[in-house]
PDB file of C-alpha atoms in Angstrom:
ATOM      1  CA  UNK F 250      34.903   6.351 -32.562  1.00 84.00           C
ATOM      2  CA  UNK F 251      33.330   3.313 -30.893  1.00 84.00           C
ATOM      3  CA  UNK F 252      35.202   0.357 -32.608  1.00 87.00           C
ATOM      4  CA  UNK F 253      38.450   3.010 -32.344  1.00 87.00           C
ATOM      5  CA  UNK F 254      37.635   3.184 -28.126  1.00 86.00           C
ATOM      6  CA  UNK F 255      37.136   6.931 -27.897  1.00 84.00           C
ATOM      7  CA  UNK F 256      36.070   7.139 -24.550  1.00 80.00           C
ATOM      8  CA  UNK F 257      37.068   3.781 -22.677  1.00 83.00           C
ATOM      9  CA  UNK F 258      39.376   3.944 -19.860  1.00 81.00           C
ATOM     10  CA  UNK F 259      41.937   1.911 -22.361  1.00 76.00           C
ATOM     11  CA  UNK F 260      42.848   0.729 -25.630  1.00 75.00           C
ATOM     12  CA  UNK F 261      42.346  -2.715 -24.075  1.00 78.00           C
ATOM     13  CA  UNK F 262      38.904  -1.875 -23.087  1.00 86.00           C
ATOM     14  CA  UNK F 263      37.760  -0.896 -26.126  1.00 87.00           C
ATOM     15  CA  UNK F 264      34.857  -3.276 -27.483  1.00 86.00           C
ATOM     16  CA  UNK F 265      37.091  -4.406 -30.936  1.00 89.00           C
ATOM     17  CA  UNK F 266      39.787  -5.182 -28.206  1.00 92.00           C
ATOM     18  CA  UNK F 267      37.849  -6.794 -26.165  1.00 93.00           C
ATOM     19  CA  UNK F 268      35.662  -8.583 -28.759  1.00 91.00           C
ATOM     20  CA  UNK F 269      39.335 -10.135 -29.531  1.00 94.00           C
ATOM     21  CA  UNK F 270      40.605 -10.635 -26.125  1.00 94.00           C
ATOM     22  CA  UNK F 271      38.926 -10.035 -22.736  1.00 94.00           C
ATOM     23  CA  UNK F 272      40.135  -7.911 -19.894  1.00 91.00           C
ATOM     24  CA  UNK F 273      39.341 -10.563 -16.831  1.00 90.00           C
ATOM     25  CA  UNK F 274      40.223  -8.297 -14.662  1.00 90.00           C
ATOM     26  CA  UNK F 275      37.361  -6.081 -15.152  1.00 90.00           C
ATOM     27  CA  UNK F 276      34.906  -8.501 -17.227  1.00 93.00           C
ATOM     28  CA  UNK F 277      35.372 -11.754 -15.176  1.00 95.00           C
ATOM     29  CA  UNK F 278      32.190 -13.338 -16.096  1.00 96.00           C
ATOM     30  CA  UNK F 279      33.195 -13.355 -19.902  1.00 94.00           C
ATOM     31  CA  UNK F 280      36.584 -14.729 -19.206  1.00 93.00           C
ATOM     32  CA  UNK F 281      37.162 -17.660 -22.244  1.00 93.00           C
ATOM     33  CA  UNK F 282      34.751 -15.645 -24.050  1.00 95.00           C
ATOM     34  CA  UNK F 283      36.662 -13.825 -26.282  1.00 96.00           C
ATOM     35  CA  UNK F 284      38.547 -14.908 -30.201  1.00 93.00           C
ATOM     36  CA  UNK F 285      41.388 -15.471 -29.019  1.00 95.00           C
ATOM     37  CA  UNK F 286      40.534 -17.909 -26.642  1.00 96.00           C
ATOM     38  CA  UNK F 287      37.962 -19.687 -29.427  1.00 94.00           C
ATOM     39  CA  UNK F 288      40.710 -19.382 -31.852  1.00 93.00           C
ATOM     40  CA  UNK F 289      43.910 -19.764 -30.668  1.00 95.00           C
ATOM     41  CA  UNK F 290      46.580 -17.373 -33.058  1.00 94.00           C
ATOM     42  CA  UNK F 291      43.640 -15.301 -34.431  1.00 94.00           C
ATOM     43  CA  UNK F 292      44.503 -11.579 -34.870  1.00 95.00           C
ATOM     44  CA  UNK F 293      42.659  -8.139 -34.944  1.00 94.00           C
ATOM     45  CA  UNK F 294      43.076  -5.639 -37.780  1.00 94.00           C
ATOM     46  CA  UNK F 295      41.254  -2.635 -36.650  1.00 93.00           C
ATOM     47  CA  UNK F 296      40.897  -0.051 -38.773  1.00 93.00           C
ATOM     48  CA  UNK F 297      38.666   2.296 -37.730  1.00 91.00           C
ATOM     49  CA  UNK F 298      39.015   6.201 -37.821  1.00 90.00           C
ATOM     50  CA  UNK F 299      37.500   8.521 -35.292  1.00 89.00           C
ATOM     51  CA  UNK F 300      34.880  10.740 -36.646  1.00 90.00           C
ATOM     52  CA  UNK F 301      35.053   8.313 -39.569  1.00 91.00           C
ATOM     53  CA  UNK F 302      31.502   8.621 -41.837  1.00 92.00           C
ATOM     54  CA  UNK F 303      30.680   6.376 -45.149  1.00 93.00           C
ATOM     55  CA  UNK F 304      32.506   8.261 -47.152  1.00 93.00           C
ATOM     56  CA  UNK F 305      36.150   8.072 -45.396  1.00 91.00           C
ATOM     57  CA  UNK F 306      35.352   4.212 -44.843  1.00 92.00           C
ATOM     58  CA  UNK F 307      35.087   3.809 -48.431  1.00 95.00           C
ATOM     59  CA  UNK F 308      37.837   6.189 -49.266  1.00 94.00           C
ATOM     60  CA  UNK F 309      40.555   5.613 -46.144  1.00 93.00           C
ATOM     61  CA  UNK F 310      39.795   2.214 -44.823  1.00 94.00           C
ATOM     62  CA  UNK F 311      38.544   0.064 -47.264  1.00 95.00           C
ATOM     63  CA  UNK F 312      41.995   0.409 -48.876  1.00 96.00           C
ATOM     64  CA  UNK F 313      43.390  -0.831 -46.304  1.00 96.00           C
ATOM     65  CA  UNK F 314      41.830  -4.102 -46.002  1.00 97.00           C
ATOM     66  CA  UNK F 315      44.144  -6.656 -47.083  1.00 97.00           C
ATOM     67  CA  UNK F 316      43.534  -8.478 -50.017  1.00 97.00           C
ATOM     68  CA  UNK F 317      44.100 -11.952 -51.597  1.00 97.00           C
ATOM     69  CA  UNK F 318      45.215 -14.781 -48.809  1.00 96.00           C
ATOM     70  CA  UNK F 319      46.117 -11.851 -46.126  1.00 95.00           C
ATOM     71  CA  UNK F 320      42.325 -11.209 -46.257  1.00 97.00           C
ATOM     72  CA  UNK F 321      40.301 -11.329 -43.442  1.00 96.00           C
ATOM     73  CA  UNK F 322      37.727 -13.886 -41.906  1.00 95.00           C
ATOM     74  CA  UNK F 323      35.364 -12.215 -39.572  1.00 94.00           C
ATOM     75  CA  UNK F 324      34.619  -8.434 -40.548  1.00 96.00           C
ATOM     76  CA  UNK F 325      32.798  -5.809 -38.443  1.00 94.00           C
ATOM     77  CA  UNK F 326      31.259  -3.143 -39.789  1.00 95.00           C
ATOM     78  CA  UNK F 327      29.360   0.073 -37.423  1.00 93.00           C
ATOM     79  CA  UNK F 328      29.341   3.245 -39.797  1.00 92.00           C
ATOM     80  CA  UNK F 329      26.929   6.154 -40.085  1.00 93.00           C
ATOM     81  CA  UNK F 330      26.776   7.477 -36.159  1.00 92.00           C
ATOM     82  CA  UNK F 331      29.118  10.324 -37.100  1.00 93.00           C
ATOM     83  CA  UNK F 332      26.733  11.321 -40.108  1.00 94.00           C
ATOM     84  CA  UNK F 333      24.270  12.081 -38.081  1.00 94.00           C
ATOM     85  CA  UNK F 334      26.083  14.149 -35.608  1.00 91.00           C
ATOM     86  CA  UNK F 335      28.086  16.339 -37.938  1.00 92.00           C
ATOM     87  CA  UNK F 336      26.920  18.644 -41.042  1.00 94.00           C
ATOM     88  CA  UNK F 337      29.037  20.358 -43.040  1.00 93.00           C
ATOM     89  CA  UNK F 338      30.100  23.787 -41.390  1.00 93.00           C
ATOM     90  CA  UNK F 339      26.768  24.390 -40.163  1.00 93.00           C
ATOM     91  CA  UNK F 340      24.777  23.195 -43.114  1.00 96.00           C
ATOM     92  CA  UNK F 341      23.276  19.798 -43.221  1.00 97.00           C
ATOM     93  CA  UNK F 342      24.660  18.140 -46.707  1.00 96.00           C
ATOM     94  CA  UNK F 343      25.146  14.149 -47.313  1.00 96.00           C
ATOM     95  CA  UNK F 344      27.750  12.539 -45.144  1.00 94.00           C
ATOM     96  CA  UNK F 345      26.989  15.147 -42.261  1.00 96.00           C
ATOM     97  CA  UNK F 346      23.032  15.518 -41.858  1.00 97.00           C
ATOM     98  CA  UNK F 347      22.684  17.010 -38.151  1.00 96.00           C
ATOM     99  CA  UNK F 348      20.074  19.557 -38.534  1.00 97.00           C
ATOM    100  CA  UNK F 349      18.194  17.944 -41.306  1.00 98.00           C
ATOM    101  CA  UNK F 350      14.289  17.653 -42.015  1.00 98.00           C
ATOM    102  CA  UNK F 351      13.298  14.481 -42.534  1.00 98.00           C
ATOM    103  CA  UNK F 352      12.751  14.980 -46.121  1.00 98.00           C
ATOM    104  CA  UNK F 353      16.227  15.547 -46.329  1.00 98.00           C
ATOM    105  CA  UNK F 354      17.273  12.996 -43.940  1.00 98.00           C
ATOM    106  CA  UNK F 355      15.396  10.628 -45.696  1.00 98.00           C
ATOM    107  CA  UNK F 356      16.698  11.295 -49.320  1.00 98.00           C
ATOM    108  CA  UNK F 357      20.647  10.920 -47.637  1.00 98.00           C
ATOM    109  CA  UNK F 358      19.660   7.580 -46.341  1.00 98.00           C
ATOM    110  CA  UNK F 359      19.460   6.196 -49.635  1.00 98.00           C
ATOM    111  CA  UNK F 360      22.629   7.730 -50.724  1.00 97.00           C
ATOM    112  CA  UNK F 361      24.381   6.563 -47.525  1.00 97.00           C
ATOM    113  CA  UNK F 362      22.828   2.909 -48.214  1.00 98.00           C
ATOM    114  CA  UNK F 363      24.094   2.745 -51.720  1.00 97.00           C
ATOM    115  CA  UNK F 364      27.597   3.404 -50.660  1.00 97.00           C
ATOM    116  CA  UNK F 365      27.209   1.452 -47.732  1.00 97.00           C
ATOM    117  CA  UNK F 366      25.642  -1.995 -49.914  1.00 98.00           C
ATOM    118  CA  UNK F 367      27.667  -1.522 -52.821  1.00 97.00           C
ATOM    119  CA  UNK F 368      30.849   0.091 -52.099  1.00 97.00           C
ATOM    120  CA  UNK F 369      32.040  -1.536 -48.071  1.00 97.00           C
ATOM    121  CA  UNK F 370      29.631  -4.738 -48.282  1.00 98.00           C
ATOM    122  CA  UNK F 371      29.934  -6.299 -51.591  1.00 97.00           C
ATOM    123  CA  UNK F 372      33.161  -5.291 -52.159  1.00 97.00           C
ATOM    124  CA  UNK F 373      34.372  -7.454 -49.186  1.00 97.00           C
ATOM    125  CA  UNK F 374      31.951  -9.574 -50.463  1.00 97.00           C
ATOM    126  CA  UNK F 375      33.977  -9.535 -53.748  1.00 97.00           C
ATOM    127  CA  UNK F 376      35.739 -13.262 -53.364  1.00 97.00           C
ATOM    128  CA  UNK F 377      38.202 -12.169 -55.958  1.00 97.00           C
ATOM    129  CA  UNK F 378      39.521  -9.727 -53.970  1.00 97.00           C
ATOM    130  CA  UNK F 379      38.856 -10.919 -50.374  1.00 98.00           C
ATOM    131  CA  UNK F 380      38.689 -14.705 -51.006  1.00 98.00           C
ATOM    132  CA  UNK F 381      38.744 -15.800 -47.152  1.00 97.00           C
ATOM    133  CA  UNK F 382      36.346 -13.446 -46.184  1.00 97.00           C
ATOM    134  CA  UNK F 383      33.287 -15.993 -44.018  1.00 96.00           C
ATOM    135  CA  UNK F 384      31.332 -13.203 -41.936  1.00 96.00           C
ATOM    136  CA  UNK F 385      30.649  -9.849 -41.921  1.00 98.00           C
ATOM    137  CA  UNK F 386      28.782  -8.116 -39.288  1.00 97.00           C
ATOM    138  CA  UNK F 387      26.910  -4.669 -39.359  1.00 97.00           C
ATOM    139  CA  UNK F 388      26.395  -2.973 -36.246  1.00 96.00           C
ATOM    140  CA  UNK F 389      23.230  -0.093 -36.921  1.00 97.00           C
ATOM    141  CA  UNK F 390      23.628   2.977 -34.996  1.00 96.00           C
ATOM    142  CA  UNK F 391      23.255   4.111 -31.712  1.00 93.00           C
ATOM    143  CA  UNK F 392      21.100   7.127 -30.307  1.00 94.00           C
ATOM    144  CA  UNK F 393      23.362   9.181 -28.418  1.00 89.00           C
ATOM    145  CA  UNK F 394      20.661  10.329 -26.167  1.00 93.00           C
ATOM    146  CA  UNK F 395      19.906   7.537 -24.717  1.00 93.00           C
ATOM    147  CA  UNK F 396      16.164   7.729 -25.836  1.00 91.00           C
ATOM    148  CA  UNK F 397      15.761  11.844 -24.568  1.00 91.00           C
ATOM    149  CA  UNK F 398      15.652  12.584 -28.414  1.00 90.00           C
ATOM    150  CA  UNK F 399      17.459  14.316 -30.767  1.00 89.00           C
ATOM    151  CA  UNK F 400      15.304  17.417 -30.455  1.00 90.00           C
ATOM    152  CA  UNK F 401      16.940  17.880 -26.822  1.00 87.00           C
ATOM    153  CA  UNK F 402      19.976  18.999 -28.785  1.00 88.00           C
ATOM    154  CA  UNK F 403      18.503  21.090 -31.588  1.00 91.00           C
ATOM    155  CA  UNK F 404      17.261  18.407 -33.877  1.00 95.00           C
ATOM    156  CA  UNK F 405      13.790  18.241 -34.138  1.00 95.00           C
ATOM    157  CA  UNK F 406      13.437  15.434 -37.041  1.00 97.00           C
ATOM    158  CA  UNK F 407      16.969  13.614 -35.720  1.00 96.00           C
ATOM    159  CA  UNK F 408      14.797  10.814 -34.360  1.00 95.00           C
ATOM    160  CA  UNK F 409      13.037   9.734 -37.530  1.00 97.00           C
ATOM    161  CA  UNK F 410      16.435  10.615 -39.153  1.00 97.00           C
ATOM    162  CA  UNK F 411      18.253   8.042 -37.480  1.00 97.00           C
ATOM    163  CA  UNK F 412      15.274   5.270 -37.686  1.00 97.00           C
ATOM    164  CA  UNK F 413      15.626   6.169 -41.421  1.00 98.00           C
ATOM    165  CA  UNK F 414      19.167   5.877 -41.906  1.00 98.00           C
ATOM    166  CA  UNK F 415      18.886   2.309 -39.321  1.00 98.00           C
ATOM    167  CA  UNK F 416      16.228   0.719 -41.706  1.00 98.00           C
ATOM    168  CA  UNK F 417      18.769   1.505 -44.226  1.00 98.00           C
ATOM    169  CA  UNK F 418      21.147  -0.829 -42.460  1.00 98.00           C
ATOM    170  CA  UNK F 419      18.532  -3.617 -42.541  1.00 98.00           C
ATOM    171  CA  UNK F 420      17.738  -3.503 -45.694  1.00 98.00           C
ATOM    172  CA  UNK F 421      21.372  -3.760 -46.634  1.00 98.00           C
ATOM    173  CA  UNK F 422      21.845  -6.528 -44.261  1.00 98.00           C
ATOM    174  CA  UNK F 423      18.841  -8.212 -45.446  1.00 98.00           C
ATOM    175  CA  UNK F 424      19.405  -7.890 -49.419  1.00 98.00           C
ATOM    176  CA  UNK F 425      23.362  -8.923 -48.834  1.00 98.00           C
ATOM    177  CA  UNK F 426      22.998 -11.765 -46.137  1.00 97.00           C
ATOM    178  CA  UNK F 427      25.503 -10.376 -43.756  1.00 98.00           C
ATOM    179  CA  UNK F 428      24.601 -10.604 -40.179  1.00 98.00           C
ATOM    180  CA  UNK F 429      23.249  -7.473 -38.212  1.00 98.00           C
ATOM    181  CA  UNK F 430      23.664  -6.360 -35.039  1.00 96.00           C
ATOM    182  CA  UNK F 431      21.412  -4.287 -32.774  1.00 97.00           C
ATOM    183  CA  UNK F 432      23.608  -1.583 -31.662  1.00 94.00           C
ATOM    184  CA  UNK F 433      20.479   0.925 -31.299  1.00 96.00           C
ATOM    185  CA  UNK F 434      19.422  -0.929 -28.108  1.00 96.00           C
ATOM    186  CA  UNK F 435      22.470  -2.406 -26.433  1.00 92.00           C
ATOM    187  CA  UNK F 436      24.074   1.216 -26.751  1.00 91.00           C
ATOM    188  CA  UNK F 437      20.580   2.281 -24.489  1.00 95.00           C
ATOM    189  CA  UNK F 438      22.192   3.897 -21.404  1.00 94.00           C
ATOM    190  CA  UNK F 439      25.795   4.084 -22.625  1.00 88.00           C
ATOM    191  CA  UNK F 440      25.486   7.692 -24.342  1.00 88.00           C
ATOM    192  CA  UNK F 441      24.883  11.458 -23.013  1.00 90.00           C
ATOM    193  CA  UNK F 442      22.808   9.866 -20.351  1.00 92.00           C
ATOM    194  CA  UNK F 443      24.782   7.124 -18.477  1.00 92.00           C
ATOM    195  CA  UNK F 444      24.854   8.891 -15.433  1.00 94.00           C
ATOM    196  CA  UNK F 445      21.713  10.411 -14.879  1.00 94.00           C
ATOM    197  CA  UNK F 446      19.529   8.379 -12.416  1.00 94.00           C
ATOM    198  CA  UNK F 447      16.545   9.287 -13.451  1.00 94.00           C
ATOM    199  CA  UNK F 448      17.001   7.899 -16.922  1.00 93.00           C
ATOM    200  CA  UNK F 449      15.025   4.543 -17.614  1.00 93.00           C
ATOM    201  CA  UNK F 450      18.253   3.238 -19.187  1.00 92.00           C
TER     202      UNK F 450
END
């Protein structure tokens, strides 16, 4: 949902969008900022699918990466937010683990990091198949309450959930040398809480 723009004022606003070419208009300070500035012709293949988890990565958008010279450069990666806000029709199950002890949480970490190291990372690490391929990028995920807690909404183990399923992320970052990206705290204040005063973020 993030990288697609759910909820910003316009596809142009969106952070993949503007991550390729700024809005000066309303970001003035990060005018020249942007790719497309740094590298003149560069262009933005965004994929992503709202309410997208691991599983329809690997299964809807991985296919469409292009392959061979059309490959891509720079990759961005932010997946596993909508696991942890869904289950499956009421039941927490893997790919969906709202509601979840952290037994169970923990357990679907592991799955979600094996998909996530071995099916999305080294396959686009796979020079064979994506031979111009330079950086990738993993974002980890966000807390949507902007530090209330999970248990606010329900979810009494969602907070260890989520640190479980974002030291997943590291590990895969760390064990695959792609680059990762501290979503967790720059998303602080941008979720269910962005307009409450009273709110330290």
């Amino acid at each position: 949902s993030i990288s697609y723009g759910v909820g910003a004022s316009g596809v142009s606003l969106s952070f993949a969008n503007l991550l390729f070419q700024n809005n000066a208009a309303t970001y003035p300070a990060d005018a020249g900022l942007d790719l497309s500035t740094k590298y003149p012709g560069v262009q933005l293949l965004n994929l992503a699918i709202p309410g997208a988890t691991s599983v329809t990565i690997i299964n809807s958008e991985m296919p469409s990466v292009p392959q061979g010279l059309g490959s891509p450069n720079f990759v961005t990666v932010i997946i596993g937010g909508n696991e942890l806000i869904n289950n499956c029709s009421g039941v927490p199950c893997d790919g969906g683990v709202f509601g979840c002890t952290l037994p169970q949480g923990t357990t679907w970490s592991y799955t979600f990091k094996a998909r996530l190291e071995n099916q999305v990372v080294n396959a686009l690490k796979n020079t064979a198949l994506y031979p111009r391929v330079q950086k990738i990028v993993i974002g980890n995920i966000y807390d949507p309450t902007d530090g209330v807690g999970l248990g606010a909404y329900g979810w009494a183990a969602g907070e260890a959930v989520l640190a479980q399923y974002n030291t997943r992320i590291a590990e895969v970052a760390s064990a695959t040398g792609v680059i990762l990206v501290d979503d967790y705290t720059l998303f602080l204040g941008h979720g269910t809480q962005y307009n409450v005063p009273s709110n330290p973020y």
